[in-house]
Amino acid sequence: MAASFTALHALGEPPLPRSKPRVAITGSLGKLRQPTTLELLQHGWEVVVLDRRLPQEGERVEGVKYVQLEMSDFGQVAETFREVDSQYKGLDAVVHLAALPVIGQAASSHQFKNNTLSTYHVLEATRQAGIKKLVLASSETLLGLPLDPHPPESLPFTEESERRPESAYSLGKLVGEVMAEQYARWDPLLSVCSLRFSLICAPEEYAEFPSWQGDPRAFPEGNCWSHVDARDGAQAIRLALSSLKGHHIFLITSSTTCMCTPSSELVRTLYPGVPYEPVAGRGENQTLLSIEKARRVLGYEPRWNWEEEVERLRKEGIIP
């Protein structure tokens, strides 16, 4: 007997044939969400955005489904990963971006509970729904960033560097990676990538970069002058939705620091005595958070350069 309509579609969903893989993105307010939505749409994904706050009309992207979801409610998460009436039935992948993303933006206990519980809900709902591709937004901060008052043991940082969370936020990101490792152990067919994003920059934020030049101490973040363009972050997310099996961790940054000063001089100035081994062939301004693993395994290659973006802003009259 032929399958019923409801076996293939959600209740009330138009009975159109499904030709694209479907991915859900949690979180609608962060800098990564919009670029990630566009990146995945352009590469053949059907996109569903899930968050407690639905975007306003001017914030919506044509062709994207938007569904309200409270991440702290496991029942909602589990149901939403399976089916939403008139919207969809079944997901092929999940990109988990929803979080309280800034250290100190909420009481530490609340931030830790919010971020770790939502990550657990995503991992468990993914398991129950049989979804095999998952990308988690992790953070450079679990490496001990910002570094003040603790200097690094060596540079550049890699995925193998010691994990030293120094805040409730970064501790929560470490817990998320540990949970992901165990979920991948439970299910050998699961592909889960934890992307340790650096400071995420929207295009308009490059206007600040010229003010930091000339003084390595002027950069306020304490993260070895590291950053990543939100559009490159979206590229990394797309590439991480791969056929890799198991749990994989990647540092995701730009290919350079945010300074004109050579990286070796930056290290000598702020971290005298810290061993530094630059990657051959990557230039004198290369990032101090190595992206060699992401390049090698995912094929990640940053496309956006801060100096070119500053020049664009000057031509547009946005900065002098």
PDB file of C-alpha atoms in Angstrom, residues 63-260:
ATOM      1  CA  GLY A  63      12.336  30.958   1.326  1.00  0.00           C
ATOM      2  CA  VAL A  64      13.255  30.388   4.981  1.00  0.00           C
ATOM      3  CA  LYS A  65      10.822  28.916   7.498  1.00  0.00           C
ATOM      4  CA  TYR A  66      10.751  30.539  10.951  1.00  0.00           C
ATOM      5  CA  VAL A  67       9.497  28.652  13.996  1.00  0.00           C
ATOM      6  CA  GLN A  68       9.274  29.879  17.575  1.00  0.00           C
ATOM      7  CA  LEU A  69      11.107  27.627  20.033  1.00  0.00           C
ATOM      8  CA  GLU A  70      12.012  27.833  23.712  1.00  0.00           C
ATOM      9  CA  MET A  71      15.351  26.022  23.958  1.00  0.00           C
ATOM     10  CA  SER A  72      15.010  25.428  27.715  1.00  0.00           C
ATOM     11  CA  ASP A  73      11.933  23.230  27.119  1.00  0.00           C
ATOM     12  CA  PHE A  74      13.119  19.797  25.998  1.00  0.00           C
ATOM     13  CA  GLY A  75       9.650  18.743  24.890  1.00  0.00           C
ATOM     14  CA  GLN A  76       9.496  21.668  22.477  1.00  0.00           C
ATOM     15  CA  VAL A  77      12.978  20.971  21.133  1.00  0.00           C
ATOM     16  CA  ALA A  78      12.313  17.257  20.594  1.00  0.00           C
ATOM     17  CA  GLU A  79       8.974  17.898  18.888  1.00  0.00           C
ATOM     18  CA  THR A  80      10.342  20.701  16.717  1.00  0.00           C
ATOM     19  CA  PHE A  81      13.206  18.520  15.510  1.00  0.00           C
ATOM     20  CA  ARG A  82      10.627  15.990  14.282  1.00  0.00           C
ATOM     21  CA  GLU A  83       7.719  17.981  12.873  1.00  0.00           C
ATOM     22  CA  VAL A  84       5.866  21.300  12.956  1.00  0.00           C
ATOM     23  CA  ASP A  85       2.341  21.492  11.558  1.00  0.00           C
ATOM     24  CA  SER A  86       2.123  23.133   8.109  1.00  0.00           C
ATOM     25  CA  GLN A  87       5.897  23.718   8.053  1.00  0.00           C
ATOM     26  CA  TYR A  88       7.954  20.545   7.745  1.00  0.00           C
ATOM     27  CA  LYS A  89       8.463  16.958   8.829  1.00  0.00           C
ATOM     28  CA  GLY A  90      11.995  15.765   9.544  1.00  0.00           C
ATOM     29  CA  LEU A  91      15.412  17.416   9.607  1.00  0.00           C
ATOM     30  CA  ASP A  92      18.667  16.268   8.028  1.00  0.00           C
ATOM     31  CA  ALA A  93      20.967  18.485  10.075  1.00  0.00           C
ATOM     32  CA  VAL A  94      21.047  20.988  12.940  1.00  0.00           C
ATOM     33  CA  VAL A  95      23.280  24.040  13.451  1.00  0.00           C
ATOM     34  CA  HIS A  96      23.146  25.112  17.094  1.00  0.00           C
ATOM     35  CA  LEU A  97      23.991  28.816  17.484  1.00  0.00           C
ATOM     36  CA  ALA A  98      21.502  29.828  20.190  1.00  0.00           C
ATOM     37  CA  ALA A  99      23.218  30.976  23.394  1.00  0.00           C
ATOM     38  CA  LEU A 100      23.878  33.856  25.723  1.00  0.00           C
ATOM     39  CA  PRO A 101      27.100  34.657  23.854  1.00  0.00           C
ATOM     40  CA  VAL A 102      28.867  37.415  25.801  1.00  0.00           C
ATOM     41  CA  ILE A 103      30.817  36.933  29.017  1.00  0.00           C
ATOM     42  CA  GLY A 104      29.113  38.946  31.744  1.00  0.00           C
ATOM     43  CA  GLN A 105      25.856  39.632  29.904  1.00  0.00           C
ATOM     44  CA  ALA A 106      23.890  37.666  32.509  1.00  0.00           C
ATOM     45  CA  ALA A 107      24.394  36.161  35.937  1.00  0.00           C
ATOM     46  CA  SER A 108      27.069  33.499  35.546  1.00  0.00           C
ATOM     47  CA  SER A 109      24.875  30.710  36.888  1.00  0.00           C
ATOM     48  CA  HIS A 110      22.079  31.662  34.499  1.00  0.00           C
ATOM     49  CA  GLN A 111      24.418  31.878  31.508  1.00  0.00           C
ATOM     50  CA  PHE A 112      25.981  28.502  32.309  1.00  0.00           C
ATOM     51  CA  LYS A 113      22.614  26.822  32.824  1.00  0.00           C
ATOM     52  CA  ASN A 114      21.093  28.381  29.706  1.00  0.00           C
ATOM     53  CA  ASN A 115      23.956  27.448  27.397  1.00  0.00           C
ATOM     54  CA  THR A 116      24.705  23.950  28.676  1.00  0.00           C
ATOM     55  CA  LEU A 117      21.058  22.928  29.011  1.00  0.00           C
ATOM     56  CA  SER A 118      20.187  24.100  25.508  1.00  0.00           C
ATOM     57  CA  THR A 119      23.179  22.200  24.111  1.00  0.00           C
ATOM     58  CA  TYR A 120      22.114  19.054  25.938  1.00  0.00           C
ATOM     59  CA  HIS A 121      18.579  19.456  24.606  1.00  0.00           C
ATOM     60  CA  VAL A 122      19.909  19.789  21.052  1.00  0.00           C
ATOM     61  CA  LEU A 123      22.161  16.742  21.377  1.00  0.00           C
ATOM     62  CA  GLU A 124      19.466  14.555  22.920  1.00  0.00           C
ATOM     63  CA  ALA A 125      16.688  15.705  20.575  1.00  0.00           C
ATOM     64  CA  THR A 126      19.012  15.092  17.637  1.00  0.00           C
ATOM     65  CA  ARG A 127      19.674  11.562  18.894  1.00  0.00           C
ATOM     66  CA  GLN A 128      15.998  10.792  19.409  1.00  0.00           C
ATOM     67  CA  ALA A 129      15.059  12.133  15.972  1.00  0.00           C
ATOM     68  CA  GLY A 130      17.801  10.165  14.221  1.00  0.00           C
ATOM     69  CA  ILE A 131      19.502  13.292  12.842  1.00  0.00           C
ATOM     70  CA  LYS A 132      23.101  12.488  11.903  1.00  0.00           C
ATOM     71  CA  LYS A 133      24.648  15.895  11.177  1.00  0.00           C
ATOM     72  CA  LEU A 134      25.160  18.510  13.873  1.00  0.00           C
ATOM     73  CA  VAL A 135      27.298  21.637  14.159  1.00  0.00           C
ATOM     74  CA  LEU A 136      27.804  23.308  17.543  1.00  0.00           C
ATOM     75  CA  ALA A 137      29.088  26.852  18.044  1.00  0.00           C
ATOM     76  CA  SER A 138      31.939  26.508  20.512  1.00  0.00           C
ATOM     77  CA  SER A 139      34.408  29.248  21.417  1.00  0.00           C
ATOM     78  CA  GLU A 140      38.066  30.219  21.498  1.00  0.00           C
ATOM     79  CA  THR A 141      37.514  31.297  25.112  1.00  0.00           C
ATOM     80  CA  LEU A 142      37.820  27.763  26.460  1.00  0.00           C
ATOM     81  CA  LEU A 143      41.548  27.987  25.628  1.00  0.00           C
ATOM     82  CA  GLY A 144      41.937  30.571  28.378  1.00  0.00           C
ATOM     83  CA  LEU A 145      41.056  33.653  26.337  1.00  0.00           C
ATOM     84  CA  PRO A 146      41.113  36.508  27.122  1.00  0.00           C
ATOM     85  CA  LEU A 147      44.684  35.838  28.232  1.00  0.00           C
ATOM     86  CA  ASP A 148      45.117  38.511  30.900  1.00  0.00           C
ATOM     87  CA  PRO A 149      46.608  37.674  33.380  1.00  0.00           C
ATOM     88  CA  HIS A 150      47.685  34.253  32.054  1.00  0.00           C
ATOM     89  CA  PRO A 151      50.144  34.186  29.121  1.00  0.00           C
ATOM     90  CA  PRO A 152      49.880  31.301  26.663  1.00  0.00           C
ATOM     91  CA  GLU A 153      52.257  28.359  26.991  1.00  0.00           C
ATOM     92  CA  SER A 154      53.090  28.556  23.289  1.00  0.00           C
ATOM     93  CA  LEU A 155      51.770  30.039  20.052  1.00  0.00           C
ATOM     94  CA  PRO A 156      49.949  29.582  17.814  1.00  0.00           C
ATOM     95  CA  PHE A 157      47.071  27.959  19.634  1.00  0.00           C
ATOM     96  CA  THR A 158      45.815  24.739  18.073  1.00  0.00           C
ATOM     97  CA  GLU A 159      42.963  22.352  18.791  1.00  0.00           C
ATOM     98  CA  GLU A 160      45.425  20.409  20.962  1.00  0.00           C
ATOM     99  CA  SER A 161      46.260  23.367  23.220  1.00  0.00           C
ATOM    100  CA  GLU A 162      45.311  23.028  26.867  1.00  0.00           C
ATOM    101  CA  ARG A 163      41.683  23.838  27.637  1.00  0.00           C
ATOM    102  CA  ARG A 164      41.602  26.509  30.366  1.00  0.00           C
ATOM    103  CA  PRO A 165      38.146  28.082  30.678  1.00  0.00           C
ATOM    104  CA  GLU A 166      38.246  31.235  32.802  1.00  0.00           C
ATOM    105  CA  SER A 167      34.534  32.114  32.939  1.00  0.00           C
ATOM    106  CA  ALA A 168      31.130  30.503  33.277  1.00  0.00           C
ATOM    107  CA  TYR A 169      30.613  31.111  29.569  1.00  0.00           C
ATOM    108  CA  SER A 170      33.800  29.347  28.473  1.00  0.00           C
ATOM    109  CA  LEU A 171      33.267  26.561  31.006  1.00  0.00           C
ATOM    110  CA  GLY A 172      29.851  25.986  29.457  1.00  0.00           C
ATOM    111  CA  LYS A 173      31.435  25.709  26.009  1.00  0.00           C
ATOM    112  CA  LEU A 174      33.858  23.108  27.332  1.00  0.00           C
ATOM    113  CA  VAL A 175      30.969  21.137  28.823  1.00  0.00           C
ATOM    114  CA  GLY A 176      29.234  21.298  25.440  1.00  0.00           C
ATOM    115  CA  GLU A 177      32.259  19.771  23.719  1.00  0.00           C
ATOM    116  CA  VAL A 178      32.487  17.007  26.332  1.00  0.00           C
ATOM    117  CA  MET A 179      28.808  16.177  25.843  1.00  0.00           C
ATOM    118  CA  ALA A 180      29.255  16.121  22.066  1.00  0.00           C
ATOM    119  CA  GLU A 181      32.169  13.710  22.429  1.00  0.00           C
ATOM    120  CA  GLN A 182      30.006  11.276  24.377  1.00  0.00           C
ATOM    121  CA  TYR A 183      27.033  11.518  22.033  1.00  0.00           C
ATOM    122  CA  ALA A 184      29.358  10.714  19.129  1.00  0.00           C
ATOM    123  CA  ARG A 185      30.654   7.728  21.090  1.00  0.00           C
ATOM    124  CA  TRP A 186      27.104   6.479  21.626  1.00  0.00           C
ATOM    125  CA  ASP A 187      26.267   6.771  17.922  1.00  0.00           C
ATOM    126  CA  PRO A 188      29.136   5.906  15.533  1.00  0.00           C
ATOM    127  CA  LEU A 189      27.131   7.299  12.598  1.00  0.00           C
ATOM    128  CA  LEU A 190      26.787  10.773  14.132  1.00  0.00           C
ATOM    129  CA  SER A 191      28.771  13.651  12.645  1.00  0.00           C
ATOM    130  CA  VAL A 192      29.142  16.484  15.155  1.00  0.00           C
ATOM    131  CA  CYS A 193      31.578  19.378  14.745  1.00  0.00           C
ATOM    132  CA  SER A 194      32.362  21.857  17.516  1.00  0.00           C
ATOM    133  CA  LEU A 195      33.585  25.067  15.884  1.00  0.00           C
ATOM    134  CA  ARG A 196      35.677  27.232  18.197  1.00  0.00           C
ATOM    135  CA  PHE A 197      34.863  30.618  16.740  1.00  0.00           C
ATOM    136  CA  SER A 198      37.053  33.612  17.369  1.00  0.00           C
ATOM    137  CA  LEU A 199      35.676  37.149  17.788  1.00  0.00           C
ATOM    138  CA  ILE A 200      32.932  37.302  15.160  1.00  0.00           C
ATOM    139  CA  CYS A 201      32.876  40.482  13.082  1.00  0.00           C
ATOM    140  CA  ALA A 202      30.027  41.829  11.002  1.00  0.00           C
ATOM    141  CA  PRO A 203      31.144  43.827   7.917  1.00  0.00           C
ATOM    142  CA  GLU A 204      30.370  47.214   9.474  1.00  0.00           C
ATOM    143  CA  GLU A 205      32.555  46.467  12.510  1.00  0.00           C
ATOM    144  CA  TYR A 206      35.733  46.740  10.461  1.00  0.00           C
ATOM    145  CA  ALA A 207      35.397  50.496  10.922  1.00  0.00           C
ATOM    146  CA  GLU A 208      37.002  50.039  14.360  1.00  0.00           C
ATOM    147  CA  PHE A 209      40.098  48.225  13.148  1.00  0.00           C
ATOM    148  CA  PRO A 210      42.188  51.288  12.123  1.00  0.00           C
ATOM    149  CA  SER A 211      42.007  52.659  15.685  1.00  0.00           C
ATOM    150  CA  TRP A 212      43.971  49.667  17.019  1.00  0.00           C
ATOM    151  CA  GLN A 213      46.979  49.966  14.734  1.00  0.00           C
ATOM    152  CA  GLY A 214      50.329  51.078  16.145  1.00  0.00           C
ATOM    153  CA  ASP A 215      49.694  49.790  19.669  1.00  0.00           C
ATOM    154  CA  PRO A 216      49.300  46.036  20.218  1.00  0.00           C
ATOM    155  CA  ARG A 217      47.643  46.766  23.556  1.00  0.00           C
ATOM    156  CA  ALA A 218      44.878  48.812  21.938  1.00  0.00           C
ATOM    157  CA  PHE A 219      42.944  45.741  20.787  1.00  0.00           C
ATOM    158  CA  PRO A 220      40.478  45.224  23.652  1.00  0.00           C
ATOM    159  CA  GLU A 221      39.701  41.513  23.376  1.00  0.00           C
ATOM    160  CA  GLY A 222      42.842  39.850  24.790  1.00  0.00           C
ATOM    161  CA  ASN A 223      42.541  36.978  22.308  1.00  0.00           C
ATOM    162  CA  CYS A 224      45.833  37.277  20.414  1.00  0.00           C
ATOM    163  CA  TRP A 225      44.354  39.818  17.964  1.00  0.00           C
ATOM    164  CA  SER A 226      42.124  37.156  16.463  1.00  0.00           C
ATOM    165  CA  HIS A 227      38.816  37.578  14.657  1.00  0.00           C
ATOM    166  CA  VAL A 228      36.638  35.920  12.042  1.00  0.00           C
ATOM    167  CA  ASP A 229      34.338  37.514   9.505  1.00  0.00           C
ATOM    168  CA  ALA A 230      30.773  36.326  10.071  1.00  0.00           C
ATOM    169  CA  ARG A 231      30.618  35.281   6.410  1.00  0.00           C
ATOM    170  CA  ASP A 232      33.688  33.096   6.839  1.00  0.00           C
ATOM    171  CA  GLY A 233      32.109  31.657   9.966  1.00  0.00           C
ATOM    172  CA  ALA A 234      29.122  30.723   7.816  1.00  0.00           C
ATOM    173  CA  GLN A 235      31.443  29.064   5.301  1.00  0.00           C
ATOM    174  CA  ALA A 236      32.944  26.957   8.099  1.00  0.00           C
ATOM    175  CA  ILE A 237      29.487  25.903   9.265  1.00  0.00           C
ATOM    176  CA  ARG A 238      28.515  24.786   5.770  1.00  0.00           C
ATOM    177  CA  LEU A 239      31.720  22.800   5.373  1.00  0.00           C
ATOM    178  CA  ALA A 240      31.255  21.215   8.798  1.00  0.00           C
ATOM    179  CA  LEU A 241      27.924  19.742   7.644  1.00  0.00           C
ATOM    180  CA  SER A 242      29.983  17.011   6.049  1.00  0.00           C
ATOM    181  CA  SER A 243      30.164  13.249   6.084  1.00  0.00           C
ATOM    182  CA  LEU A 244      32.744  13.181   8.887  1.00  0.00           C
ATOM    183  CA  LYS A 245      31.855  10.622  11.519  1.00  0.00           C
ATOM    184  CA  GLY A 246      32.477  11.203  15.203  1.00  0.00           C
ATOM    185  CA  HIS A 247      33.175  14.432  17.104  1.00  0.00           C
ATOM    186  CA  HIS A 248      35.584  16.916  15.560  1.00  0.00           C
ATOM    187  CA  ILE A 249      36.873  20.227  16.943  1.00  0.00           C
ATOM    188  CA  PHE A 250      38.072  23.105  14.750  1.00  0.00           C
ATOM    189  CA  LEU A 251      39.409  26.576  15.463  1.00  0.00           C
ATOM    190  CA  ILE A 252      37.735  29.057  13.112  1.00  0.00           C
ATOM    191  CA  THR A 253      39.366  32.460  12.579  1.00  0.00           C
ATOM    192  CA  SER A 254      40.509  34.759   9.830  1.00  0.00           C
ATOM    193  CA  SER A 255      43.812  33.925   8.156  1.00  0.00           C
ATOM    194  CA  THR A 256      45.471  36.995   9.715  1.00  0.00           C
ATOM    195  CA  THR A 257      45.432  38.937  12.942  1.00  0.00           C
ATOM    196  CA  CYS A 258      43.616  42.275  13.074  1.00  0.00           C
ATOM    197  CA  MET A 259      46.915  44.176  13.183  1.00  0.00           C
ATOM    198  CA  CYS A 260      49.355  45.480  10.570  1.00  0.00           C
TER     199      CYS A 260
END
